[in-house]
PDB file of C-alpha atoms in Angstrom:
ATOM      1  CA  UNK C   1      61.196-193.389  -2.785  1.00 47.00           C
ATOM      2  CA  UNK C   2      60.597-191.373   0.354  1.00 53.00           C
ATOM      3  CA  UNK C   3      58.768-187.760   0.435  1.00 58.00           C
ATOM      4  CA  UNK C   4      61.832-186.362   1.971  1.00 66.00           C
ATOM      5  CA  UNK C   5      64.059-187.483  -1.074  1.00 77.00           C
ATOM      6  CA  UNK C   6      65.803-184.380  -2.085  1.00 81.00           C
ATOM      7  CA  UNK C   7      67.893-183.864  -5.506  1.00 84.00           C
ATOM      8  CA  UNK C   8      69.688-180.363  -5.727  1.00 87.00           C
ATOM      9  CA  UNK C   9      68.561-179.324  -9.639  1.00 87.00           C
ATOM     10  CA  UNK C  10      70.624-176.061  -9.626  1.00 83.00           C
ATOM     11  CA  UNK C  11      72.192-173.207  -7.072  1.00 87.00           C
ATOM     12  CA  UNK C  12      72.828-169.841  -7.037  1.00 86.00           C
ATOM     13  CA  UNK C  13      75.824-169.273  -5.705  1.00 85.00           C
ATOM     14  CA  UNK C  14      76.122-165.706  -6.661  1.00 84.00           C
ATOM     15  CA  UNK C  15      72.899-164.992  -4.487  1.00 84.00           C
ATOM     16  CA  UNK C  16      75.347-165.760  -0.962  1.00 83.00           C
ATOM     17  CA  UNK C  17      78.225-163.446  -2.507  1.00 81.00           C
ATOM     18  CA  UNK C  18      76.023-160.211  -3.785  1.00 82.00           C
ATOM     19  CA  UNK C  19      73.341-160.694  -1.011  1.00 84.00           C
ATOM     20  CA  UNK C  20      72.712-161.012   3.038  1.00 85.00           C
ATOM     21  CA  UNK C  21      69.768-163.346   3.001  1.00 87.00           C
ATOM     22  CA  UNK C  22      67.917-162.760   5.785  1.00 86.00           C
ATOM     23  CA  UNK C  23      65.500-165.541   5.718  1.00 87.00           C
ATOM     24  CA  UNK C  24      64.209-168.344   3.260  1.00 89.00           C
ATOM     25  CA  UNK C  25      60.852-170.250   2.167  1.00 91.00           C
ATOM     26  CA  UNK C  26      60.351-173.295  -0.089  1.00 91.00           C
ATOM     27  CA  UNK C  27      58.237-172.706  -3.339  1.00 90.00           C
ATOM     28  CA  UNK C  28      56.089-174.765  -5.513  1.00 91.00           C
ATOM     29  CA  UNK C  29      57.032-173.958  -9.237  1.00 91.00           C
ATOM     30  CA  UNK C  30      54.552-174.193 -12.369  1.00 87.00           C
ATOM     31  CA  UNK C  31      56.036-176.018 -15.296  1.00 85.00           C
ATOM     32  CA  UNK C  32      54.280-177.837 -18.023  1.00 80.00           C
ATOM     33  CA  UNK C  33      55.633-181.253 -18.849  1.00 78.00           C
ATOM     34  CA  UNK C  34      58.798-181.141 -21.429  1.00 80.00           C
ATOM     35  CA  UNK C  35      60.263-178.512 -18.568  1.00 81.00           C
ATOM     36  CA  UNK C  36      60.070-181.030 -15.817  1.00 84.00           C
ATOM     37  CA  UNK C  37      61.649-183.771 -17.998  1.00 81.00           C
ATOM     38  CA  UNK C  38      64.826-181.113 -18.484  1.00 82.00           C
ATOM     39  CA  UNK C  39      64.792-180.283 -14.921  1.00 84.00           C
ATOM     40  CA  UNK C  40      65.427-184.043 -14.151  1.00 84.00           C
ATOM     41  CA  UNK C  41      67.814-183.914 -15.829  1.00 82.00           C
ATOM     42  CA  UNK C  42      69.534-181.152 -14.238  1.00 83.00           C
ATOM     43  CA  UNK C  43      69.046-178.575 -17.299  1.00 82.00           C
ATOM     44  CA  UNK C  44      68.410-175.692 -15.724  1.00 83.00           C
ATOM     45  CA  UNK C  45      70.073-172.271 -14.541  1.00 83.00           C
ATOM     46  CA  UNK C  46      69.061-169.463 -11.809  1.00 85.00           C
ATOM     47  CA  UNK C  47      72.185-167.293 -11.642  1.00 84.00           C
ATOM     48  CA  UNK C  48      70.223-164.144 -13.560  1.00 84.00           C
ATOM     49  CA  UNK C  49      67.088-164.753 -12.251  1.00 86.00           C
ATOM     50  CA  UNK C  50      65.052-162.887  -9.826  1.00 86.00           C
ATOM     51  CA  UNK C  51      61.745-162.598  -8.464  1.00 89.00           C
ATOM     52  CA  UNK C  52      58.935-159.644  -8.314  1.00 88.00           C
ATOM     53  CA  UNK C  53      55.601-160.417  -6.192  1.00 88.00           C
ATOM     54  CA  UNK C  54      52.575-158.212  -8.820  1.00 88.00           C
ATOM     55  CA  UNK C  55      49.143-158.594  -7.723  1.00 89.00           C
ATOM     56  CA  UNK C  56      49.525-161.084  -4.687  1.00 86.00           C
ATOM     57  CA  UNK C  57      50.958-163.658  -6.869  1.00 90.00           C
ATOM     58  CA  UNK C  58      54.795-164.185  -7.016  1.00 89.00           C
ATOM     59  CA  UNK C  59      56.787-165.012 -10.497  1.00 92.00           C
ATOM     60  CA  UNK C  60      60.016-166.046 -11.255  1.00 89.00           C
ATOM     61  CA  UNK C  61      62.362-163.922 -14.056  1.00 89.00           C
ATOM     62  CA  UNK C  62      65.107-165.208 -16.268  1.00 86.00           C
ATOM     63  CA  UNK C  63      65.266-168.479 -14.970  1.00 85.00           C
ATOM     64  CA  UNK C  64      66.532-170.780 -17.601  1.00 83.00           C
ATOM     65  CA  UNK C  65      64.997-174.048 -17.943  1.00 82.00           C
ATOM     66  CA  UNK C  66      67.073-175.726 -21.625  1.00 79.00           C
ATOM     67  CA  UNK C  67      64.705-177.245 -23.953  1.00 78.00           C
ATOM     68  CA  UNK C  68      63.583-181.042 -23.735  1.00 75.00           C
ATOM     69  CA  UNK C  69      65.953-182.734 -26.517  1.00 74.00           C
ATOM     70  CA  UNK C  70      62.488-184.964 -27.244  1.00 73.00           C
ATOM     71  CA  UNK C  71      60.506-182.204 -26.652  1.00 64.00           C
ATOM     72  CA  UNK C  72      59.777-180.448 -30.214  1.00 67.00           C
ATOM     73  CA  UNK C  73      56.387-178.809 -30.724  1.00 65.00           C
ATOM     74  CA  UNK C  74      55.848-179.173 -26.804  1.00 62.00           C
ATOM     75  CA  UNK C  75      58.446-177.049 -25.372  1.00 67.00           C
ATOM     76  CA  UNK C  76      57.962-174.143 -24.265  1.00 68.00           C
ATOM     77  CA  UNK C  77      60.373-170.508 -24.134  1.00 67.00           C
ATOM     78  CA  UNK C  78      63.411-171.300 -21.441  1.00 68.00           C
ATOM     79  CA  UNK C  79      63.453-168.231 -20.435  1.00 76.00           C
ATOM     80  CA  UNK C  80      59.561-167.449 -19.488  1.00 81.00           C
ATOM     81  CA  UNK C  81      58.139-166.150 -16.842  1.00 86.00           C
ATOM     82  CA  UNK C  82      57.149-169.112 -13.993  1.00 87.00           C
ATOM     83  CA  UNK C  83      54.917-168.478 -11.370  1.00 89.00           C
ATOM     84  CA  UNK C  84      55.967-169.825  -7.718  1.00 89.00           C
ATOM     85  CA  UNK C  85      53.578-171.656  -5.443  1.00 90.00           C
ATOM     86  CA  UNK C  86      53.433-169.864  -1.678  1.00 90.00           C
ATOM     87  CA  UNK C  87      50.373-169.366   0.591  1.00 92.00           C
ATOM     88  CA  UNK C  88      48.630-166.263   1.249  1.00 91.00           C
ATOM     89  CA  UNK C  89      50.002-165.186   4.138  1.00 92.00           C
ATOM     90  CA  UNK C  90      53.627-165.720   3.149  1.00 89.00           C
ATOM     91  CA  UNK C  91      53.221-163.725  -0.185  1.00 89.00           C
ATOM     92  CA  UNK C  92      51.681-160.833   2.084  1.00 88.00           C
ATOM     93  CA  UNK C  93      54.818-161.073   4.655  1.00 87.00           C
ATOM     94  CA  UNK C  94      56.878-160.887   1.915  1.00 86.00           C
ATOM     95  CA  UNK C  95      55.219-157.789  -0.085  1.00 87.00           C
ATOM     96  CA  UNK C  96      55.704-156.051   3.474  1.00 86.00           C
ATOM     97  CA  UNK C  97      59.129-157.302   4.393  1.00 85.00           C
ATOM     98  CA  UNK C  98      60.215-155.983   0.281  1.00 86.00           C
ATOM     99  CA  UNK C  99      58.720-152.285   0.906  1.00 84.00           C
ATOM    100  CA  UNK C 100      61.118-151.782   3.098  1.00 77.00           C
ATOM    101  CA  UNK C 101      63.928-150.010   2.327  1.00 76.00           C
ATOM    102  CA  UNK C 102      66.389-152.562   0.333  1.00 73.00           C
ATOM    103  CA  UNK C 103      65.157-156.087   0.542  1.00 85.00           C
ATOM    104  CA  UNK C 104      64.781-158.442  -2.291  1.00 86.00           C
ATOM    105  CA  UNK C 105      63.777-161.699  -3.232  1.00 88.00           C
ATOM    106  CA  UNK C 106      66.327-164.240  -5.013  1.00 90.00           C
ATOM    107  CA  UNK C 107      65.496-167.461  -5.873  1.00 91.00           C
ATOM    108  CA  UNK C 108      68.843-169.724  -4.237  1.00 90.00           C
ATOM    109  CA  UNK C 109      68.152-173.498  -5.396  1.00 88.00           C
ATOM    110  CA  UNK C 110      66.046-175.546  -7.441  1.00 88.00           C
ATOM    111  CA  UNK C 111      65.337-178.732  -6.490  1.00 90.00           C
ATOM    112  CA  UNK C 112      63.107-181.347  -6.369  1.00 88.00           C
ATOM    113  CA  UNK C 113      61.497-183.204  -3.051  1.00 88.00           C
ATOM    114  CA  UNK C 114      59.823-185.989  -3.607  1.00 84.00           C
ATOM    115  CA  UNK C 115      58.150-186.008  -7.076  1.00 84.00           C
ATOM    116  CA  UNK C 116      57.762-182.281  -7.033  1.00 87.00           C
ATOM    117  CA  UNK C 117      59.762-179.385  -8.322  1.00 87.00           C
ATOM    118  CA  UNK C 118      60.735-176.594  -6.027  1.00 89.00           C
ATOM    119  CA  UNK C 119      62.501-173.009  -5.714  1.00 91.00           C
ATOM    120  CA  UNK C 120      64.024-172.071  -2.566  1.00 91.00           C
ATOM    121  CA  UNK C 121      64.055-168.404  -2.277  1.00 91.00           C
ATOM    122  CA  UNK C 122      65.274-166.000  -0.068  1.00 89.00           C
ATOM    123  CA  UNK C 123      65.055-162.725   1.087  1.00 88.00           C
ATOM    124  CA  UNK C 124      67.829-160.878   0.718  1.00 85.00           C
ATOM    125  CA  UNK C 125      69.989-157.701   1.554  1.00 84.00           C
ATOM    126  CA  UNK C 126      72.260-156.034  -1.210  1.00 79.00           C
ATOM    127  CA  UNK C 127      75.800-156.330  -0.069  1.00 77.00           C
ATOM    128  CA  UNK C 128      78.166-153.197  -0.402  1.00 78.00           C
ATOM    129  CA  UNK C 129      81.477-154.047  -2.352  1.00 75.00           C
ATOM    130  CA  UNK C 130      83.503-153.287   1.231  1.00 73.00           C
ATOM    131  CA  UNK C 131      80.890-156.230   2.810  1.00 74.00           C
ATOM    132  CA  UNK C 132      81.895-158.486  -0.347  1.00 77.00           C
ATOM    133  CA  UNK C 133      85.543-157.437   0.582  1.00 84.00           C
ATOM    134  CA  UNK C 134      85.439-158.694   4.360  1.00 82.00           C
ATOM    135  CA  UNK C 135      83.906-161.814   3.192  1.00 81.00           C
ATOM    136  CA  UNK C 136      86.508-162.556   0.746  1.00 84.00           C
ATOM    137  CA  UNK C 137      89.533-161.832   3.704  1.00 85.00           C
ATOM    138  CA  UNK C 138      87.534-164.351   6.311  1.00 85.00           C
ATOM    139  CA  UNK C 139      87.891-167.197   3.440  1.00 85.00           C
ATOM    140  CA  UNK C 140      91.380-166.389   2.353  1.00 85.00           C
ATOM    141  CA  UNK C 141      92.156-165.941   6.556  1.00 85.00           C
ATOM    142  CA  UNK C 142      90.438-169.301   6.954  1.00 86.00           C
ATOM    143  CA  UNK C 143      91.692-170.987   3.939  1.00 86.00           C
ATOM    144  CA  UNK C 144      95.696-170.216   5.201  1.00 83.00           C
ATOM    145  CA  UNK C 145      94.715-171.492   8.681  1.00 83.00           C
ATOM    146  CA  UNK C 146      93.199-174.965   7.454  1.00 80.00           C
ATOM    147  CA  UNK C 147      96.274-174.791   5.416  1.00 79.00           C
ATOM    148  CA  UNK C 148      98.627-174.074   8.644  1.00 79.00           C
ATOM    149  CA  UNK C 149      96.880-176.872  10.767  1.00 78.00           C
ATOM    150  CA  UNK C 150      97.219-179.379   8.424  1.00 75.00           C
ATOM    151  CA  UNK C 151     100.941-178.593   7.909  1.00 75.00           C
ATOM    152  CA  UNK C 152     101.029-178.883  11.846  1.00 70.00           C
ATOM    153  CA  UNK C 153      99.217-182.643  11.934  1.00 65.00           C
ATOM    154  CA  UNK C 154     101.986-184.183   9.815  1.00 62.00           C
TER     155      UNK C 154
END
């Protein structure tokens, strides 16, 4: 198995449709060892979820991880707070970048590379509801002129 082996986990969909995101980074996630067995196998959820940076280090809220089936006295609370895995100088970009006025982080997959776990997060922009609008006219606009084109090819 390759170190670029990648195996989408779970994504947030509703991050793209509430949020402009502006940029994203690639996080290292702590888990203890009943999570990472769910994870493989694909039990895990990040719609609520968000993320808050508190004394230089950055955690992860409300993201769901179900309990190992095998797991008993070993697993842990799904929804606990995880800590994310970025250097230094990121996590200080980041603090800056989220003071100003309405940025957030919101964690968009969860995945694993390799043999390791990770979160990709971005940072985002809230969307107004007349931006979530527009976007929802450019699909339906582009949906009926896939639609029209293939009517045209037969």
């Amino acid at each position: 198995m390759s170190k670029d082996s990648y195996k989408l986990i779970a994504n947030n969909k509703k991050a793209y449709h509430d949020y402009f995101i502006e940029e994203t980074y690639e996080a290292g996630i702590t888990l203890v060892g009943t999570e990472v067995k769910s994870l493989r196998m694909g039990r895990c959820n990040v719609k609520e979820s968000f993320i808050r940076i508190e004394k230089g280090e950055v955690f992860i809220y409300g993201m769901h991880i179900s309990p190992y089936e095998k797991g008993n006295i070993f697993n842990k609370d799904p929804l606990r707070v995880r800590k994310l895995l970025l250097h230094k100088r990121q996590i200080s970009k980041l603090t800056g970048q989220i003071a100003e006025k309405g940025y957030t982080l919101v964690p968009l997959k969860v995945y694993f590379r390799g043999s390791l776990a990770k979160v990709e997060i971005g940072l985002a922009r809230g969307k107004k509801l007349y931006d979530k609008r527009q976007d929802i006219a450019k699909k339906d606009q582009r949906r009926e002129a896939e639609k029209e084109f293939k009517i045209r090819m037969r």
